[in-house]
Coordinates of C-alpha atoms (C1' of nucleotides) in Angstrom, one line a residue:
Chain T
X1 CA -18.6 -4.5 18.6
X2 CA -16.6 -1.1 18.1
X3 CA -13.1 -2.7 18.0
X4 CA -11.1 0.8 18.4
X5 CA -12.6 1.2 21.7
X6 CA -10.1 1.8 24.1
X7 CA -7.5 1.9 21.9
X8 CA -4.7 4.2 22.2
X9 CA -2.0 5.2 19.2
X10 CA 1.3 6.1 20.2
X11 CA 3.7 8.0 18.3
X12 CA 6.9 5.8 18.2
X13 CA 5.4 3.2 15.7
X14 CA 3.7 3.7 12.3
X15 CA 0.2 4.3 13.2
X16 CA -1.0 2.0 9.8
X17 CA 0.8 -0.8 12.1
X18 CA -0.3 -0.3 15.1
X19 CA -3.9 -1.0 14.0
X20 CA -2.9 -4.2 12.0
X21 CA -1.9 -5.5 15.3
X22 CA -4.8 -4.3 17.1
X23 CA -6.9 -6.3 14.9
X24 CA -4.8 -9.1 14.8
X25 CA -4.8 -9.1 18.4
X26 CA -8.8 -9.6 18.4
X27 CA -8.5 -12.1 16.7
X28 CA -6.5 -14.1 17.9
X29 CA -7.8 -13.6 21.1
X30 CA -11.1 -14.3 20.2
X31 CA -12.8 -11.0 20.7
X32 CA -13.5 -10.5 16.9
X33 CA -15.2 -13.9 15.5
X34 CA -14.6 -15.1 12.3
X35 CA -17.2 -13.3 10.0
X36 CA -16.7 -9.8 11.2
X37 CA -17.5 -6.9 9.4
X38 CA -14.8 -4.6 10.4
X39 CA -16.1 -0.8 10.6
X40 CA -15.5 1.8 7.5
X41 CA -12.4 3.4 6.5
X42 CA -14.0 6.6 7.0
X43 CA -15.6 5.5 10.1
X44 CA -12.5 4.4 11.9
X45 CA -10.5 7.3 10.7
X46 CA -12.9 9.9 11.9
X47 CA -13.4 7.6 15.4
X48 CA -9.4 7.7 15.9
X49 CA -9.2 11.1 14.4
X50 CA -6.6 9.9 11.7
X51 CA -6.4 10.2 7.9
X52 CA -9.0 7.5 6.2
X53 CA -5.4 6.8 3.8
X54 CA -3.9 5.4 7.1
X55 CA -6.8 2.6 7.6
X56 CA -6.9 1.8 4.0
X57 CA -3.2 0.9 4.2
X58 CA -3.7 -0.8 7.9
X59 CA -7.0 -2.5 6.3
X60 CA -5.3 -3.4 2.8
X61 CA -2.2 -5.2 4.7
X62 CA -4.7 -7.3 6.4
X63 CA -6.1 -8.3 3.5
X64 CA -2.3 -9.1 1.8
X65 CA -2.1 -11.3 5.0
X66 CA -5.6 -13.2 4.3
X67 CA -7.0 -12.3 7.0
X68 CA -9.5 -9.9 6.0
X69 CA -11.4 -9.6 2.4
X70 CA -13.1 -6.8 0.9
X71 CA -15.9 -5.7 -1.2
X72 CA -17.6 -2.3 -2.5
X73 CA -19.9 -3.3 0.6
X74 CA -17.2 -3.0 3.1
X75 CA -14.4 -5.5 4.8
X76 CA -15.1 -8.6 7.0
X77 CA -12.3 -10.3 8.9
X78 CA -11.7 -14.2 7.6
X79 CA -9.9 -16.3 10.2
X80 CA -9.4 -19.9 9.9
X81 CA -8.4 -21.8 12.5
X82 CA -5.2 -21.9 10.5
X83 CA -4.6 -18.7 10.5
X84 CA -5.6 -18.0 13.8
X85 CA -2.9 -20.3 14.9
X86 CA -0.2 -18.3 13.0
X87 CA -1.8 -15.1 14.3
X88 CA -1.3 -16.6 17.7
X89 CA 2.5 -17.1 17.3
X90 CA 3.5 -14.2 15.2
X91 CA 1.9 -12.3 18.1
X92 CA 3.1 -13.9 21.0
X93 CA 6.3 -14.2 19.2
X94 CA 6.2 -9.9 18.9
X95 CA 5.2 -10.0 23.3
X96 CA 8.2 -12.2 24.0
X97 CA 10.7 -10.6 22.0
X98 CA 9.8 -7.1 23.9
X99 CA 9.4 -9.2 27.1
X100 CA 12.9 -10.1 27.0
X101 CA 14.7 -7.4 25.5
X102 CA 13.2 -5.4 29.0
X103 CA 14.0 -8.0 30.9
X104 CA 17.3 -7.4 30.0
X105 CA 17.7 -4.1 30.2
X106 CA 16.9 -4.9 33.8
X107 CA 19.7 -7.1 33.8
X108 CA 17.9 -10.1 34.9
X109 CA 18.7 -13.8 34.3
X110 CA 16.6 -16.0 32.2
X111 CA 16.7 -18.3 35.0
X112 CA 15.0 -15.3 37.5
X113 CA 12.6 -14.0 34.6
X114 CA 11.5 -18.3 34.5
X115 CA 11.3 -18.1 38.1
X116 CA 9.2 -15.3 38.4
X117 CA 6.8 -16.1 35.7
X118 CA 5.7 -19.6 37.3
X119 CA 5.5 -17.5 40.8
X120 CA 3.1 -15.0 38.8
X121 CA 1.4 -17.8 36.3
Chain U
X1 CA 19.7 14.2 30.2
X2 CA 16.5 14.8 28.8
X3 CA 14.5 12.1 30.9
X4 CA 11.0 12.4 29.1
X5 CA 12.5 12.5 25.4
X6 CA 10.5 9.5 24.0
X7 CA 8.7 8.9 26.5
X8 CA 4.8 8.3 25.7
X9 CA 1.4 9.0 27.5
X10 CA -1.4 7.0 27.4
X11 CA -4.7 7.6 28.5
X12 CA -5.9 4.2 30.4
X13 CA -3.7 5.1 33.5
X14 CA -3.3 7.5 35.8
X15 CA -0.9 10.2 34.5
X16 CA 1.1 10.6 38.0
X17 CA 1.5 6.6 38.0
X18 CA 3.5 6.5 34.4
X19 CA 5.4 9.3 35.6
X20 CA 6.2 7.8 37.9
X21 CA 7.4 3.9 36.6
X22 CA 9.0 6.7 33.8
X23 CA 11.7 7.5 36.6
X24 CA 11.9 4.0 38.3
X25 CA 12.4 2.1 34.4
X26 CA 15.1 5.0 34.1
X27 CA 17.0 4.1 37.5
X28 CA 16.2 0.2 37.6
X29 CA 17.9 0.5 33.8
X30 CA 21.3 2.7 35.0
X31 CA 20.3 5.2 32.5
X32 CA 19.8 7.8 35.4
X33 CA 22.6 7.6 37.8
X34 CA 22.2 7.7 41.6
X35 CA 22.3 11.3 42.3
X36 CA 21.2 12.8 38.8
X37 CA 18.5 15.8 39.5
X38 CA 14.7 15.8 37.5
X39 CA 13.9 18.8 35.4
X40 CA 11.4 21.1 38.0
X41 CA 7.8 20.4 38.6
X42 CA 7.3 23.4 36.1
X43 CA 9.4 22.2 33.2
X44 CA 8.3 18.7 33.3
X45 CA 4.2 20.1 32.9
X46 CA 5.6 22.2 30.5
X47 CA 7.4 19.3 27.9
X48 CA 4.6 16.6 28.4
X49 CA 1.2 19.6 28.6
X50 CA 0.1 18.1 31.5
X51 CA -0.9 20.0 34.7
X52 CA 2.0 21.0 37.2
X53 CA 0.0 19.4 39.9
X54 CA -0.1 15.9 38.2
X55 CA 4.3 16.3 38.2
X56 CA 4.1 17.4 41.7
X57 CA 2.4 14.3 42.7
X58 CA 4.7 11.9 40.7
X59 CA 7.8 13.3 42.5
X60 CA 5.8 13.4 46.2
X61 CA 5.0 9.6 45.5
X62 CA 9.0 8.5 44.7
X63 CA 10.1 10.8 47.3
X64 CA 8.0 8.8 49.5
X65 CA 9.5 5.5 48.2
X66 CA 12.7 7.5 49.0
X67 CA 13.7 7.9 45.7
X68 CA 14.0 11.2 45.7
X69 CA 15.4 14.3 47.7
X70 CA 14.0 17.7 47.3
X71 CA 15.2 20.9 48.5
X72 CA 14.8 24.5 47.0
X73 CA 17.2 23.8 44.8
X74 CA 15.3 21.1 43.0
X75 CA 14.9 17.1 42.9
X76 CA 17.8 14.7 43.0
X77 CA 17.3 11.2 42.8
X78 CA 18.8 8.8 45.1
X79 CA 19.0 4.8 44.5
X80 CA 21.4 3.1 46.4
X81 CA 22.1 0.1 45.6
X82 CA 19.1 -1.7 47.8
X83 CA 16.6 0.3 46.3
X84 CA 17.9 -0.7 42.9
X85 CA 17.2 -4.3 43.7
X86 CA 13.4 -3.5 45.1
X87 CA 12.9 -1.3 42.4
X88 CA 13.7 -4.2 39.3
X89 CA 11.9 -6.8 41.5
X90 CA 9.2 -4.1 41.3
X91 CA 9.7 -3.3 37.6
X92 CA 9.6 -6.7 36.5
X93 CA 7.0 -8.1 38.3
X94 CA 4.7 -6.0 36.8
X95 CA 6.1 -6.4 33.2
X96 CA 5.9 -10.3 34.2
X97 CA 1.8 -9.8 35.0
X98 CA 1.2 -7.6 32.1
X99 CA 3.0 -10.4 30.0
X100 CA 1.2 -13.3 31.6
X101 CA -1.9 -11.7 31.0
X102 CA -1.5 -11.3 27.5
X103 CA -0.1 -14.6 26.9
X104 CA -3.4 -15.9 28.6
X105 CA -5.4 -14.1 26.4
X106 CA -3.6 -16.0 23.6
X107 CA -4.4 -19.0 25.2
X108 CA -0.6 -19.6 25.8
X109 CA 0.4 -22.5 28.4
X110 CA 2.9 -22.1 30.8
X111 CA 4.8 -24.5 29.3
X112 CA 4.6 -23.2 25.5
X113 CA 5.7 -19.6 26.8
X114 CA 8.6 -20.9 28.6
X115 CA 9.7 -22.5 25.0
X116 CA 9.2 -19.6 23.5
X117 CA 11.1 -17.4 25.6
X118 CA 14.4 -19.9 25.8
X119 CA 14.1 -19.8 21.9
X120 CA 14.2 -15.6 21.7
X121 CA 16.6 -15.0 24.8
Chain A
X1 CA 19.2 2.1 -18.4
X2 CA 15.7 4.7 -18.7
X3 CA 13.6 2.5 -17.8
X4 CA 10.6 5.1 -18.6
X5 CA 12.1 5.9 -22.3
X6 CA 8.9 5.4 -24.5
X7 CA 6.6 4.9 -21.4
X8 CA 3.0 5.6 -22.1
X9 CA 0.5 6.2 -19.6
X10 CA -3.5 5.7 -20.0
X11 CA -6.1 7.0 -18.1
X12 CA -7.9 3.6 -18.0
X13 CA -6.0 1.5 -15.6
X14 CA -4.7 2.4 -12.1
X15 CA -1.4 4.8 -12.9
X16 CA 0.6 2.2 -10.4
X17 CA -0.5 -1.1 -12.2
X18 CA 1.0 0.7 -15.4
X19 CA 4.6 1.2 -13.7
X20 CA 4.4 -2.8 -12.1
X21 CA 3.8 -4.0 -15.4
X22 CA 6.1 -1.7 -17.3
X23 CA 9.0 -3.3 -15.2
X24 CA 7.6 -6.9 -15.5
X25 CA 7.9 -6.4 -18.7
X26 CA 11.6 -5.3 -18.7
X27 CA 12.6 -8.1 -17.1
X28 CA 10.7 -10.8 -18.5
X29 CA 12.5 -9.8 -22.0
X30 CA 15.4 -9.3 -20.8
X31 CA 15.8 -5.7 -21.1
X32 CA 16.3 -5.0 -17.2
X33 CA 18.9 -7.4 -16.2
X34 CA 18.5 -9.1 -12.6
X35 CA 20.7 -6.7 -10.6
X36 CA 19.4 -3.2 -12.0
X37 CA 18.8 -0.9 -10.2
X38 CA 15.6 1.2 -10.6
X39 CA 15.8 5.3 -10.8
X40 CA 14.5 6.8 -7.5
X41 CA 11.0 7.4 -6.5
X42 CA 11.4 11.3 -7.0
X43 CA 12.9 10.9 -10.2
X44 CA 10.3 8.4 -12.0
X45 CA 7.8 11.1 -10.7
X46 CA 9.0 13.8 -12.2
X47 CA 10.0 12.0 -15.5
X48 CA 6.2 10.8 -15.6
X49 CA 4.8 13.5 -13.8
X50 CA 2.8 11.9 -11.5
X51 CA 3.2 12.2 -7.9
X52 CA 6.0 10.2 -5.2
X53 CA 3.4 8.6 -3.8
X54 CA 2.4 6.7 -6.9
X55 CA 5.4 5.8 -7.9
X56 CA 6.0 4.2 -4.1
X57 CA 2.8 2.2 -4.3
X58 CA 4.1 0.4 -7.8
X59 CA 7.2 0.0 -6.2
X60 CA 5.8 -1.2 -3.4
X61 CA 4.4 -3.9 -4.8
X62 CA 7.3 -5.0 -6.9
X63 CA 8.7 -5.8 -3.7
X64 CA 5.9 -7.7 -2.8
X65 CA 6.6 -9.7 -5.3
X66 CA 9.7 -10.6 -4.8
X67 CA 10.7 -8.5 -7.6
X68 CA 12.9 -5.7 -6.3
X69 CA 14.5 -5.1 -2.7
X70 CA 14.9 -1.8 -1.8
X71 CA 16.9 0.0 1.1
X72 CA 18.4 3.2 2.1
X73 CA 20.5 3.9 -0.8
X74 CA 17.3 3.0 -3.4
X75 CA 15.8 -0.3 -5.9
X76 CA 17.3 -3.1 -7.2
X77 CA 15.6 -5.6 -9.3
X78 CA 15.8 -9.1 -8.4
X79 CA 14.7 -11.5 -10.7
X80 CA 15.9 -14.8 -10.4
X81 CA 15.2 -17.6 -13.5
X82 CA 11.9 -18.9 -11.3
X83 CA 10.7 -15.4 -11.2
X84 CA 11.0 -14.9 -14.5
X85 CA 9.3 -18.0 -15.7
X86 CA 6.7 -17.2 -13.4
X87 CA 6.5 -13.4 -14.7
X88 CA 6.4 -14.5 -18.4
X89 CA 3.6 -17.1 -18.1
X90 CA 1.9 -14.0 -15.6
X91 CA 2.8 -12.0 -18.7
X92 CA 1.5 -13.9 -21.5
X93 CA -1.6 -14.9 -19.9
X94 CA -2.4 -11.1 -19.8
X95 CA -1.8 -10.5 -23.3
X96 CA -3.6 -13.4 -24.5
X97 CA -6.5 -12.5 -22.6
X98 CA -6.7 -9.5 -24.2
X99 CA -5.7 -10.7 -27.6
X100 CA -8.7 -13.0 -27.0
X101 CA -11.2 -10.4 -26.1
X102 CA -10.6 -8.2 -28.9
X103 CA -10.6 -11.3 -31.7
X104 CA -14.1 -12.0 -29.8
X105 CA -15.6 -8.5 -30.5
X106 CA -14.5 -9.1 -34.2
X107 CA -16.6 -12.1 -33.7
X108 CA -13.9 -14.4 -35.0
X109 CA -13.7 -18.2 -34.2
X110 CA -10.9 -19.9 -32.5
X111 CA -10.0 -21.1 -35.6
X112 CA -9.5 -18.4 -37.6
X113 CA -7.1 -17.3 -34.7
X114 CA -4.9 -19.8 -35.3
X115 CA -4.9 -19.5 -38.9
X116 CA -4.0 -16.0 -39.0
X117 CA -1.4 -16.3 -36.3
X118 CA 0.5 -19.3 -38.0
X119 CA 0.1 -17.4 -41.5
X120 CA 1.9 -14.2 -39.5
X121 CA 4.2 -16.3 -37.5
Chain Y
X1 CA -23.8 7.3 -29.1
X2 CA -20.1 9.2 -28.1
X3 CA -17.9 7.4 -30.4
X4 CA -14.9 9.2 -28.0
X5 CA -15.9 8.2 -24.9
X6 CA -13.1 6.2 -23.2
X7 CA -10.8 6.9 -26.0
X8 CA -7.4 7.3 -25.3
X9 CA -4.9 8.6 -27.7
X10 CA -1.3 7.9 -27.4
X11 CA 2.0 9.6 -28.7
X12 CA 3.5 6.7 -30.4
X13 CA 1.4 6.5 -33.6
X14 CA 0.3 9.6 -35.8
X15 CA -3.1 10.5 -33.9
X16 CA -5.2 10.6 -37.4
X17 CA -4.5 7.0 -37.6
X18 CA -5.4 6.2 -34.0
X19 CA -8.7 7.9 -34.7
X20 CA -9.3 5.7 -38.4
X21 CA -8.4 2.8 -36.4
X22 CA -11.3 3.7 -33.6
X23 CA -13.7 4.4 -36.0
X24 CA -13.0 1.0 -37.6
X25 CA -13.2 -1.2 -34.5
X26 CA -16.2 0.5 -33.5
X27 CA -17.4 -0.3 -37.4
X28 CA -16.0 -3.6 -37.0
X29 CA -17.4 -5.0 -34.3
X30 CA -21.0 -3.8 -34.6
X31 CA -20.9 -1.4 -31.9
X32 CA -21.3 1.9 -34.8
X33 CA -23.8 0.2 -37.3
X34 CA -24.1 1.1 -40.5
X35 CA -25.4 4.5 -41.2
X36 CA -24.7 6.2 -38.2
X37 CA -23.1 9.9 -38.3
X38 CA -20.0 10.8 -36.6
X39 CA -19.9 14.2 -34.9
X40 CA -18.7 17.1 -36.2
X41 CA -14.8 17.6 -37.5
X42 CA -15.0 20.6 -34.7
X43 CA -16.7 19.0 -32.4
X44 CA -14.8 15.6 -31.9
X45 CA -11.3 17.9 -32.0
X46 CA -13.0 19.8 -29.0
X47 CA -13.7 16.4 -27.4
X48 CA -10.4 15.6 -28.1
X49 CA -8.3 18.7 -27.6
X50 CA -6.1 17.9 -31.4
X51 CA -6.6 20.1 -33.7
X52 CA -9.8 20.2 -36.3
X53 CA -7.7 19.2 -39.3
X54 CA -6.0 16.4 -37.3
X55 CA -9.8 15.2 -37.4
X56 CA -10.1 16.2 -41.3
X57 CA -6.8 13.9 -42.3
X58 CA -8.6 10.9 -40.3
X59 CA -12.3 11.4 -41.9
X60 CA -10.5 12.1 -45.3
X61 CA -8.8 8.7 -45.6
X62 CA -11.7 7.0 -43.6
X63 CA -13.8 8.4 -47.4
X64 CA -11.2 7.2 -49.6
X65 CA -11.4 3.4 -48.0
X66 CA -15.2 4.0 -48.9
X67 CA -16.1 3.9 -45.1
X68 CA -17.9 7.0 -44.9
X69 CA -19.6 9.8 -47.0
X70 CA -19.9 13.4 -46.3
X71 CA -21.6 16.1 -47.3
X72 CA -22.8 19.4 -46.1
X73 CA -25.2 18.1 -43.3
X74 CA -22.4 15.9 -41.9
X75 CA -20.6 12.5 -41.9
X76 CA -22.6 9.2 -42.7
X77 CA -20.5 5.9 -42.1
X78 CA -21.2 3.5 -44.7
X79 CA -20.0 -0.4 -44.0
X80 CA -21.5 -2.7 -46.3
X81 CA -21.4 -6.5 -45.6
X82 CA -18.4 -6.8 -48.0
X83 CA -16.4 -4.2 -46.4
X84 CA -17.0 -5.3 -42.5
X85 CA -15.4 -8.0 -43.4
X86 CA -12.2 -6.8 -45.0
X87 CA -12.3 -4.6 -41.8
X88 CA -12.3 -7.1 -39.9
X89 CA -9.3 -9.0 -41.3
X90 CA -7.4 -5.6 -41.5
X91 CA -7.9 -5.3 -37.6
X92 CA -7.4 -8.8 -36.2
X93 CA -4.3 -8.7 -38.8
X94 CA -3.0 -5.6 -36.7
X95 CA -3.7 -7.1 -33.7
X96 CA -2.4 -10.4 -34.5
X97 CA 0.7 -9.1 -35.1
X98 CA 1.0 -7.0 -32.4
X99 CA 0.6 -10.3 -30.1
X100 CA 3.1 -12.2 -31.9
X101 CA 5.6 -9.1 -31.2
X102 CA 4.6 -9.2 -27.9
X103 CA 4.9 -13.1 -27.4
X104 CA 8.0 -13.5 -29.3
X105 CA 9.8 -10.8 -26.8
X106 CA 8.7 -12.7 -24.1
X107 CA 10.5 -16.0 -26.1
X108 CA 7.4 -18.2 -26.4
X109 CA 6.9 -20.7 -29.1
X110 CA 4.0 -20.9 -31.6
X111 CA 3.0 -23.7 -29.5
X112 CA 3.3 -22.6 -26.2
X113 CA 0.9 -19.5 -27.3
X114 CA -1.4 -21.7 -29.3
X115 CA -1.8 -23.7 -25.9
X116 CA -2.5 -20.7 -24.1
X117 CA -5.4 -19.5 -26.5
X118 CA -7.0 -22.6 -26.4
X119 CA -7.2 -22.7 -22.6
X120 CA -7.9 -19.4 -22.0
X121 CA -10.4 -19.0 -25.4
Chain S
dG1 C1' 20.4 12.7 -1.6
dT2 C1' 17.3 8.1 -0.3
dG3 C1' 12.9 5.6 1.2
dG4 C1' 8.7 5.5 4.5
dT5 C1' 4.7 7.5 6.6
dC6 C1' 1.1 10.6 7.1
dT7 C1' -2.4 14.2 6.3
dA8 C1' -5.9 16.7 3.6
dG9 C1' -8.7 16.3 0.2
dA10 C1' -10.2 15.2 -4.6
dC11 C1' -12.5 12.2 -7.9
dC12 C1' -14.0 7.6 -9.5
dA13 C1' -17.0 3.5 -9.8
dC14 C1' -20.4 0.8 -7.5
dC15 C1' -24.9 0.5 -4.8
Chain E
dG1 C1' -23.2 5.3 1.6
dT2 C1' -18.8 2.0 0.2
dG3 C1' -13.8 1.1 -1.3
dG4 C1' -9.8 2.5 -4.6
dT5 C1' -6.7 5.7 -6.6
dC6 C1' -4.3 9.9 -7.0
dT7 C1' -2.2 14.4 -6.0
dA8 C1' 0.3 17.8 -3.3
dG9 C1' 3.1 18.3 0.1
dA10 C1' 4.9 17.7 4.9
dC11 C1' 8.1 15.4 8.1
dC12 C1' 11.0 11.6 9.6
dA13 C1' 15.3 8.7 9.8
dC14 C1' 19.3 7.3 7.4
dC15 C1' 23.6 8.6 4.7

DNA sequence: GTGGTCTAGACCACC
DNA sequence: GTGGTCTAGACCACC
């Protein structure tokens, strides 16, 4: 699976960030299985035309978090059900924080923003 | 005010379509007053590199949603107060499906994202 | 406090793993009281000559460990008594490792070990 | 076989007595048997960037503790059974001491360190 | 001044 | 080929 595919960087958030999410995001959506091998530093860097520095520190924060080890032979993504669970909520947690704060910038009520969601669910 | 400061392209959507739910976040928000005037056609291709064409069609498409006046003198927006209420309903509706979706793909019930979002409000 | 007073680099080990351990080391014996505050990126580069960019990686992952919070205005060292208890057993495992190795390339027994350290006591 | 390689000299201690001190551990622990030749006065001080009679002072002293002979084809170490082992007890002596001064700054008791070797032995 | 991020590119060990 | 480390230096925000 190429995992960058379709992925756009933007320029307001460190781009070493950006790709821990992305990958978190796979996982915890289930589009990247436990037992992944993720592709090279040097691969991903030259794909999204970015320094390989910037994936080693995007790839070695994933490893700080457990959820991705590493050998001379490359990385592979390791994802527990455990972790996938806090994955889940740390992400979902990130969506509803920037849900609400423009939400609110809209000035709308938690009761409309409730309302409307069960309209839309 | 320099409307586009910040503001980010992406590549998965139609240039003319961010362009224009640019102007409508700005108006829905209060950050651009009823009566403020856009930077030309010109200028606008000019900050963002994009093709004056791809401006011109942003601005016919809200001065068809009546958003917008033009004359030779240049664009000024208009949002009274009616439009203001379409436009968030707008606005938020599609923040609400782009939330909803993601929240699906985290496997999210209705129920657990309505927690969530009383806990972060 | 120079905390780099005496500081001796080798070419063996990674140049950042020298600077973590140089400051464990501080405050496990008490010569870098919780509280200090650590001389600036720029500055332990240039008194070690060795580049920003090192120096931020050991920091870094001082910080990691719970060792040192930094902000704005620089380091500070925070090493509360369960730190240090941890750090020192970290510490001494270490140096008894090595201690270990070298008495086994002098092919001495366990025995003798013990002898000659209670003798130098 | 490159006695050098790997060596690192430091700025604490004279360097002719870091280079006796290699020459013994190397002696000491089999890895130079008995025999061998060293290189060259001028040709380890190249190796080494110090100066040739940096080299002379070490090789002198290594002669008058009867570790090596020289003549005018070269440098022969010479490390009878008898001697290896007083080498060896001057070595682990240093280093024995060193480990104590180490442990004892990190205030350990002889028996927490004892423990320590034995598990990690 | 401070820390944080990023690029460009080198060199190392391991395979 | 792979990952890991390091240098040199830029640019950013914050103060």
């Amino acid at each position: 699976m190429d995992i960058w595919a379709g992925f756009q960087l933007n320029r307001k958030e460190p781009v070493y960030l950006q790709l821990v999410r992305r990958v978190k995001q796979l996982l915890a959506s289930g589009q990247l299985p436990d037992g992944s091998s993720l592709p090279s530093r040097r691969e991903t860097a030259a794909q999204l035309e970015i320094n390989p520095n910037t994936v080693q520190k995007a790839y070695k924060q994933l490893e700080e978090e457990g959820l991705l080890t590493t050998d001379s032979g490359g990385s592979i993504v390791s994802c527990p059900e455990k972790s996938l669970q806090r994955l889940r909520e740390e992400l979902v947690r990130e969506m509803g924080m920037e849900f609400i704060r423009s939400a609110k910038e809209l000035r709308l009520s938690f009761q409309e923003v409730v309302g409307l969601l069960s309209e839309l669910w």
